[in-house]
PDB file of C-alpha atoms in Angstrom:
ATOM      1  CA  MET S 116     139.372  59.629 144.108  1.00 56.00           C
ATOM      2  CA  ASP S 117     141.138  57.202 141.742  1.00 68.00           C
ATOM      3  CA  ALA S 118     142.968  55.456 144.602  1.00 75.00           C
ATOM      4  CA  LEU S 119     139.713  55.143 146.547  1.00 75.00           C
ATOM      5  CA  LEU S 120     138.045  53.497 143.567  1.00 73.00           C
ATOM      6  CA  LEU S 121     140.943  51.050 143.278  1.00 75.00           C
ATOM      7  CA  LEU S 122     140.552  50.132 146.922  1.00 77.00           C
ATOM      8  CA  LEU S 123     136.811  49.666 146.472  1.00 73.00           C
ATOM      9  CA  LEU S 124     137.291  47.379 143.469  1.00 73.00           C
ATOM     10  CA  ASP S 125     140.217  45.416 144.945  1.00 73.00           C
ATOM     11  CA  SER S 126     139.371  41.707 145.122  1.00 68.00           C
ATOM     12  CA  ARG S 127     141.141  41.556 148.498  1.00 74.00           C
ATOM     13  CA  SER S 128     138.733  44.042 150.063  1.00 78.00           C
ATOM     14  CA  PRO S 129     136.869  42.641 153.109  1.00 78.00           C
ATOM     15  CA  ALA S 130     133.444  42.653 151.478  1.00 77.00           C
ATOM     16  CA  GLY S 131     132.841  38.928 151.898  1.00 77.00           C
ATOM     17  CA  ALA S 132     133.425  37.714 148.334  1.00 80.00           C
ATOM     18  CA  HIS S 133     136.151  35.301 149.498  1.00 83.00           C
ATOM     19  CA  SER S 134     133.498  33.117 151.105  1.00 87.00           C
ATOM     20  CA  HIS S 135     131.565  32.706 147.820  1.00 89.00           C
ATOM     21  CA  SER S 136     132.362  30.703 144.697  1.00 91.00           C
ATOM     22  CA  SER S 137     129.580  32.119 142.483  1.00 91.00           C
ATOM     23  CA  GLY S 138     128.545  28.629 141.427  1.00 92.00           C
ATOM     24  CA  MET S 139     132.022  27.180 140.930  1.00 95.00           C
ATOM     25  CA  GLU S 140     131.862  24.793 143.885  1.00 95.00           C
ATOM     26  CA  PRO S 141     128.580  23.105 142.866  1.00 94.00           C
ATOM     27  CA  ALA S 142     129.764  22.980 139.236  1.00 94.00           C
ATOM     28  CA  ILE S 143     132.879  21.076 140.346  1.00 96.00           C
ATOM     29  CA  VAL S 144     130.983  18.833 142.778  1.00 93.00           C
ATOM     30  CA  HIS S 145     128.507  17.819 140.045  1.00 93.00           C
ATOM     31  CA  GLY S 146     131.247  17.081 137.522  1.00 94.00           C
ATOM     32  CA  LEU S 147     130.791  20.031 135.194  1.00 94.00           C
ATOM     33  CA  VAL S 148     134.192  21.620 135.799  1.00 96.00           C
ATOM     34  CA  HIS S 149     137.437  19.607 135.948  1.00 97.00           C
ATOM     35  CA  ASP S 150     140.302  21.756 134.671  1.00 97.00           C
ATOM     36  CA  LEU S 151     141.420  25.184 133.514  1.00 97.00           C
ATOM     37  CA  VAL S 152     139.649  24.821 130.157  1.00 97.00           C
ATOM     38  CA  ASP S 153     136.367  24.156 131.955  1.00 97.00           C
ATOM     39  CA  VAL S 154     136.962  27.060 134.327  1.00 97.00           C
ATOM     40  CA  GLU S 155     137.429  29.413 131.372  1.00 97.00           C
ATOM     41  CA  GLN S 156     134.229  28.191 129.762  1.00 96.00           C
ATOM     42  CA  PHE S 157     132.355  28.544 133.048  1.00 96.00           C
ATOM     43  CA  CYS S 158     133.593  32.106 133.522  1.00 96.00           C
ATOM     44  CA  ARG S 159     132.817  33.026 129.936  1.00 94.00           C
ATOM     45  CA  THR S 160     129.273  31.735 130.386  1.00 93.00           C
ATOM     46  CA  ARG S 161     128.829  33.731 133.593  1.00 93.00           C
ATOM     47  CA  LEU S 162     130.215  36.825 131.928  1.00 93.00           C
ATOM     48  CA  ARG S 163     127.740  36.558 129.045  1.00 92.00           C
ATOM     49  CA  THR S 164     124.715  35.980 131.317  1.00 93.00           C
ATOM     50  CA  ALA S 165     124.988  37.070 134.974  1.00 92.00           C
ATOM     51  CA  GLY S 166     127.855  39.394 134.051  1.00 93.00           C
ATOM     52  CA  LEU S 167     125.779  41.327 131.518  1.00 93.00           C
ATOM     53  CA  VAL S 168     122.896  41.668 133.946  1.00 94.00           C
ATOM     54  CA  ALA S 169     125.121  42.757 136.843  1.00 95.00           C
ATOM     55  CA  ALA S 170     126.921  45.279 134.611  1.00 94.00           C
ATOM     56  CA  ASP S 171     123.651  46.772 133.411  1.00 94.00           C
ATOM     57  CA  PHE S 172     122.191  47.122 136.875  1.00 96.00           C
ATOM     58  CA  ALA S 173     125.417  48.499 138.376  1.00 95.00           C
ATOM     59  CA  ALA S 174     125.563  51.134 135.638  1.00 94.00           C
ATOM     60  CA  ASN S 175     121.940  52.121 136.260  1.00 95.00           C
ATOM     61  CA  ALA S 176     122.527  52.217 140.032  1.00 95.00           C
ATOM     62  CA  CYS S 177     125.549  54.439 139.523  1.00 94.00           C
ATOM     63  CA  ALA S 178     123.539  56.796 137.317  1.00 93.00           C
ATOM     64  CA  LEU S 179     120.798  56.828 139.919  1.00 93.00           C
ATOM     65  CA  GLY S 180     123.245  57.824 142.678  1.00 88.00           C
ATOM     66  CA  PRO S 181     123.226  56.957 146.385  1.00 85.00           C
ATOM     67  CA  HIS S 182     120.930  59.903 147.266  1.00 86.00           C
ATOM     68  CA  ALA S 183     118.065  58.883 144.953  1.00 90.00           C
ATOM     69  CA  PRO S 184     114.594  58.477 146.472  1.00 92.00           C
ATOM     70  CA  THR S 185     113.980  55.214 148.318  1.00 91.00           C
ATOM     71  CA  SER S 186     111.142  54.379 145.929  1.00 93.00           C
ATOM     72  CA  ALA S 187     113.577  54.476 142.998  1.00 94.00           C
ATOM     73  CA  TRP S 188     115.929  52.083 144.763  1.00 94.00           C
ATOM     74  CA  HIS S 189     113.125  49.718 145.674  1.00 95.00           C
ATOM     75  CA  ALA S 190     111.974  49.634 142.067  1.00 96.00           C
ATOM     76  CA  LEU S 191     115.471  48.884 140.718  1.00 96.00           C
ATOM     77  CA  ASP S 192     116.054  46.277 143.457  1.00 96.00           C
ATOM     78  CA  ALA S 193     112.773  44.555 142.599  1.00 96.00           C
ATOM     79  CA  GLU S 194     113.760  44.438 138.897  1.00 95.00           C
ATOM     80  CA  PHE S 195     117.055  42.762 139.759  1.00 95.00           C
ATOM     81  CA  GLU S 196     115.422  40.270 142.120  1.00 94.00           C
ATOM     82  CA  ALA S 197     112.938  39.306 139.404  1.00 93.00           C
ATOM     83  CA  ARG S 198     115.904  38.173 137.320  1.00 93.00           C
ATOM     84  CA  MET S 199     117.137  35.785 140.000  1.00 91.00           C
ATOM     85  CA  PRO S 200     114.822  32.756 140.232  1.00 89.00           C
ATOM     86  CA  SER S 201     117.173  30.999 142.672  1.00 91.00           C
ATOM     87  CA  GLU S 202     116.484  31.791 146.304  1.00 92.00           C
ATOM     88  CA  ALA S 203     120.054  30.808 147.157  1.00 92.00           C
ATOM     89  CA  LEU S 204     121.468  33.327 144.677  1.00 91.00           C
ATOM     90  CA  ARG S 205     119.152  36.073 145.947  1.00 93.00           C
ATOM     91  CA  ALA S 206     120.353  35.426 149.518  1.00 93.00           C
ATOM     92  CA  ALA S 207     124.011  35.443 148.416  1.00 92.00           C
ATOM     93  CA  SER S 208     123.568  38.672 146.488  1.00 94.00           C
ATOM     94  CA  ARG S 209     122.002  40.420 149.486  1.00 94.00           C
ATOM     95  CA  GLN S 210     124.739  39.080 151.786  1.00 92.00           C
ATOM     96  CA  LEU S 211     127.438  40.383 149.456  1.00 92.00           C
ATOM     97  CA  GLY S 212     125.610  43.704 149.160  1.00 93.00           C
ATOM     98  CA  LYS S 213     125.545  44.024 152.945  1.00 93.00           C
ATOM     99  CA  GLY S 214     129.280  43.314 153.156  1.00 92.00           C
ATOM    100  CA  LEU S 215     130.051  45.903 150.494  1.00 92.00           C
ATOM    101  CA  ARG S 216     127.920  48.501 152.269  1.00 91.00           C
ATOM    102  CA  ARG S 217     129.922  47.944 155.462  1.00 91.00           C
ATOM    103  CA  LEU S 218     133.155  48.346 153.520  1.00 89.00           C
ATOM    104  CA  VAL S 219     132.068  51.562 151.837  1.00 89.00           C
ATOM    105  CA  CYS S 220     130.839  53.046 155.134  1.00 87.00           C
ATOM    106  CA  ALA S 221     134.247  52.318 156.642  1.00 88.00           C
ATOM    107  CA  MET S 222     136.054  53.945 153.676  1.00 86.00           C
ATOM    108  CA  LEU S 223     133.640  56.857 153.292  1.00 83.00           C
ATOM    109  CA  PRO S 224     132.380  57.867 156.785  1.00 84.00           C
ATOM    110  CA  GLY S 225     128.928  59.376 156.540  1.00 81.00           C
ATOM    111  CA  CYS S 226     128.146  57.744 153.207  1.00 83.00           C
ATOM    112  CA  GLU S 227     124.764  56.034 153.260  1.00 85.00           C
ATOM    113  CA  LEU S 228     124.019  53.366 150.688  1.00 88.00           C
ATOM    114  CA  PRO S 229     120.716  51.582 150.074  1.00 89.00           C
ATOM    115  CA  ALA S 230     120.199  48.053 151.391  1.00 90.00           C
ATOM    116  CA  VAL S 231     119.838  46.413 147.986  1.00 94.00           C
ATOM    117  CA  HIS S 232     121.380  43.612 145.920  1.00 95.00           C
ATOM    118  CA  HIS S 233     125.165  43.562 145.437  1.00 95.00           C
ATOM    119  CA  PRO S 234     125.421  45.006 141.869  1.00 95.00           C
ATOM    120  CA  LEU S 235     123.217  47.916 142.909  1.00 96.00           C
ATOM    121  CA  VAL S 236     125.288  48.619 146.007  1.00 95.00           C
ATOM    122  CA  LEU S 237     128.407  48.458 143.837  1.00 94.00           C
ATOM    123  CA  GLY S 238     126.960  50.981 141.398  1.00 94.00           C
ATOM    124  CA  ALA S 239     125.952  53.345 144.192  1.00 94.00           C
ATOM    125  CA  ALA S 240     129.399  52.961 145.795  1.00 92.00           C
ATOM    126  CA  VAL S 241     131.202  53.789 142.565  1.00 92.00           C
ATOM    127  CA  ALA S 242     129.040  56.881 142.203  1.00 92.00           C
ATOM    128  CA  ALA S 243     129.800  57.902 145.793  1.00 89.00           C
ATOM    129  CA  ALA S 244     133.517  57.509 145.075  1.00 87.00           C
ATOM    130  CA  GLY S 245     133.301  59.702 141.994  1.00 88.00           C
ATOM    131  CA  GLY S 246     133.192  56.966 139.339  1.00 90.00           C
ATOM    132  CA  THR S 247     131.082  56.663 136.220  1.00 91.00           C
ATOM    133  CA  PRO S 248     128.323  54.203 135.202  1.00 92.00           C
ATOM    134  CA  ASP S 249     130.692  52.677 132.668  1.00 91.00           C
ATOM    135  CA  LEU S 250     133.268  51.949 135.409  1.00 91.00           C
ATOM    136  CA  ALA S 251     130.539  50.517 137.621  1.00 92.00           C
ATOM    137  CA  ALA S 252     129.461  48.204 134.776  1.00 93.00           C
ATOM    138  CA  ARG S 253     132.989  46.941 134.136  1.00 92.00           C
ATOM    139  CA  ALA S 254     133.598  46.397 137.836  1.00 91.00           C
ATOM    140  CA  ALA S 255     130.392  44.371 138.209  1.00 93.00           C
ATOM    141  CA  ALA S 256     131.172  42.242 135.158  1.00 93.00           C
ATOM    142  CA  LEU S 257     134.725  41.632 136.408  1.00 92.00           C
ATOM    143  CA  GLY S 258     133.416  40.448 139.770  1.00 91.00           C
ATOM    144  CA  THR S 259     131.234  37.802 138.141  1.00 93.00           C
ATOM    145  CA  ILE S 260     134.338  35.997 136.885  1.00 94.00           C
ATOM    146  CA  THR S 261     137.082  36.757 139.428  1.00 93.00           C
ATOM    147  CA  VAL S 262     135.132  35.234 142.316  1.00 93.00           C
ATOM    148  CA  PRO S 263     134.583  31.793 140.654  1.00 94.00           C
ATOM    149  CA  ALA S 264     138.090  31.853 139.185  1.00 95.00           C
ATOM    150  CA  SER S 265     139.582  32.400 142.664  1.00 94.00           C
ATOM    151  CA  ALA S 266     137.424  29.605 144.068  1.00 94.00           C
ATOM    152  CA  ALA S 267     138.600  27.261 141.306  1.00 96.00           C
ATOM    153  CA  VAL S 268     142.223  27.780 142.341  1.00 96.00           C
ATOM    154  CA  ARG S 269     141.352  26.649 145.861  1.00 94.00           C
ATOM    155  CA  LEU S 270     139.028  23.822 144.855  1.00 96.00           C
ATOM    156  CA  LEU S 271     141.016  22.317 141.980  1.00 96.00           C
ATOM    157  CA  GLY S 272     144.515  23.277 143.024  1.00 96.00           C
ATOM    158  CA  LEU S 273     145.091  25.133 139.739  1.00 96.00           C
ATOM    159  CA  ASP S 274     148.120  27.233 138.944  1.00 97.00           C
ATOM    160  CA  PRO S 275     147.088  30.777 140.028  1.00 95.00           C
ATOM    161  CA  PHE S 276     149.236  32.308 137.285  1.00 97.00           C
ATOM    162  CA  ALA S 277     147.448  30.261 134.650  1.00 97.00           C
ATOM    163  CA  VAL S 278     144.105  31.340 136.097  1.00 96.00           C
ATOM    164  CA  GLN S 279     145.107  35.019 135.991  1.00 95.00           C
ATOM    165  CA  ALA S 280     146.180  34.556 132.369  1.00 96.00           C
ATOM    166  CA  MET S 281     142.757  33.103 131.649  1.00 96.00           C
ATOM    167  CA  LEU S 282     141.082  36.129 133.240  1.00 95.00           C
ATOM    168  CA  ALA S 283     143.279  38.382 131.097  1.00 94.00           C
ATOM    169  CA  ARG S 284     141.943  36.633 127.998  1.00 94.00           C
ATOM    170  CA  LEU S 285     138.455  37.609 129.098  1.00 94.00           C
ATOM    171  CA  ALA S 286     139.391  41.221 129.772  1.00 90.00           C
ATOM    172  CA  CYS S 287     138.629  42.259 126.200  1.00 87.00           C
ATOM    173  CA  GLU S 288     135.115  40.888 126.558  1.00 88.00           C
ATOM    174  CA  ILE S 289     134.599  42.945 129.698  1.00 90.00           C
ATOM    175  CA  ALA S 290     135.798  46.073 127.939  1.00 86.00           C
ATOM    176  CA  ALA S 291     133.388  45.399 125.091  1.00 84.00           C
ATOM    177  CA  ILE S 292     130.272  44.776 127.180  1.00 81.00           C
ATOM    178  CA  PRO S 293     127.414  46.787 125.673  1.00 75.00           C
ATOM    179  CA  LEU S 294     125.159  48.561 128.138  1.00 71.00           C
ATOM    180  CA  SER S 295     121.438  48.365 127.371  1.00 64.00           C
ATOM    181  CA  GLY S 296     120.826  52.108 127.453  1.00 69.00           C
ATOM    182  CA  GLY S 297     117.132  51.377 127.786  1.00 71.00           C
ATOM    183  CA  GLU S 298     115.280  48.254 128.868  1.00 79.00           C
ATOM    184  CA  LEU S 299     117.161  46.400 131.612  1.00 88.00           C
ATOM    185  CA  ARG S 300     118.841  43.125 130.603  1.00 86.00           C
ATOM    186  CA  ALA S 301     117.424  39.754 131.639  1.00 85.00           C
ATOM    187  CA  ASP S 302     120.081  37.314 130.285  1.00 87.00           C
ATOM    188  CA  SER S 303     120.098  34.086 132.279  1.00 85.00           C
ATOM    189  CA  ALA S 304     121.763  30.675 132.772  1.00 85.00           C
ATOM    190  CA  PRO S 305     119.125  28.332 134.283  1.00 88.00           C
ATOM    191  CA  ALA S 306     121.677  25.588 135.004  1.00 87.00           C
ATOM    192  CA  LEU S 307     123.572  27.934 137.349  1.00 87.00           C
ATOM    193  CA  ASP S 308     120.351  28.756 139.172  1.00 88.00           C
ATOM    194  CA  LEU S 309     119.621  25.033 139.674  1.00 90.00           C
ATOM    195  CA  LEU S 310     123.164  24.364 140.845  1.00 89.00           C
ATOM    196  CA  ALA S 311     122.917  27.238 143.336  1.00 89.00           C
ATOM    197  CA  ASP S 312     119.836  25.739 144.995  1.00 88.00           C
ATOM    198  CA  LEU S 313     121.385  22.266 145.080  1.00 87.00           C
ATOM    199  CA  HIS S 314     124.515  23.723 146.682  1.00 86.00           C
ATOM    200  CA  HIS S 315     122.425  25.531 149.284  1.00 85.00           C
ATOM    201  CA  THR S 316     121.068  22.203 150.556  1.00 85.00           C
ATOM    202  CA  ALA S 317     124.403  20.316 150.503  1.00 81.00           C
ATOM    203  CA  GLU S 318     125.497  18.909 153.855  1.00 80.00           C
ATOM    204  CA  VAL S 319     129.151  19.699 153.230  1.00 81.00           C
ATOM    205  CA  ARG S 320     130.351  22.808 151.385  1.00 84.00           C
ATOM    206  CA  LEU S 321     133.328  25.115 151.566  1.00 85.00           C
ATOM    207  CA  PHE S 322     131.638  28.219 150.143  1.00 88.00           C
ATOM    208  CA  ALA S 323     128.396  29.961 150.965  1.00 84.00           C
ATOM    209  CA  SER S 324     127.386  29.995 147.288  1.00 86.00           C
TER     210      SER S 324
END
């Protein structure tokens, strides 16, 4: 199942992430990100806030497994939603979750995943493909920085090799992410929530989020 997991976690997979910037576009529009140094700081901030939360929930979802009772999935989904005060971010997360569910169903015919937020779908998908909660956590954390980094290349015209080198510098932080093992994380970055809602009302935008 290793090759299947690689396909599932491939950033080129048609799960819809290419149409999202995970806050990078509004950060650039509002003058908070100008160059590669700013992009690295942005990604590091996301990793230490949204990345930690996504990793924790993906790990818990993987441990729960795709065949868990609906009530258990509803409870975990509600916990994750409570940690997303931005309506725009909640909508984006559900949209990405829906796209990932479609991808997994195409790759694993007959596999049924819950209609929940993206990190939870990811965790359930990793479990269905034979992966572990630790792998699900790392995959979720990685996604919180690869999406905005990719968007930055398109928006700022950055050298893609330099951006990949920047992501490599953050790899050790992803590997060292501690899972809660108990109470679910609630780390947050209020500025990103505000930017997401501002972006949602913008007349002109290249990305959905």
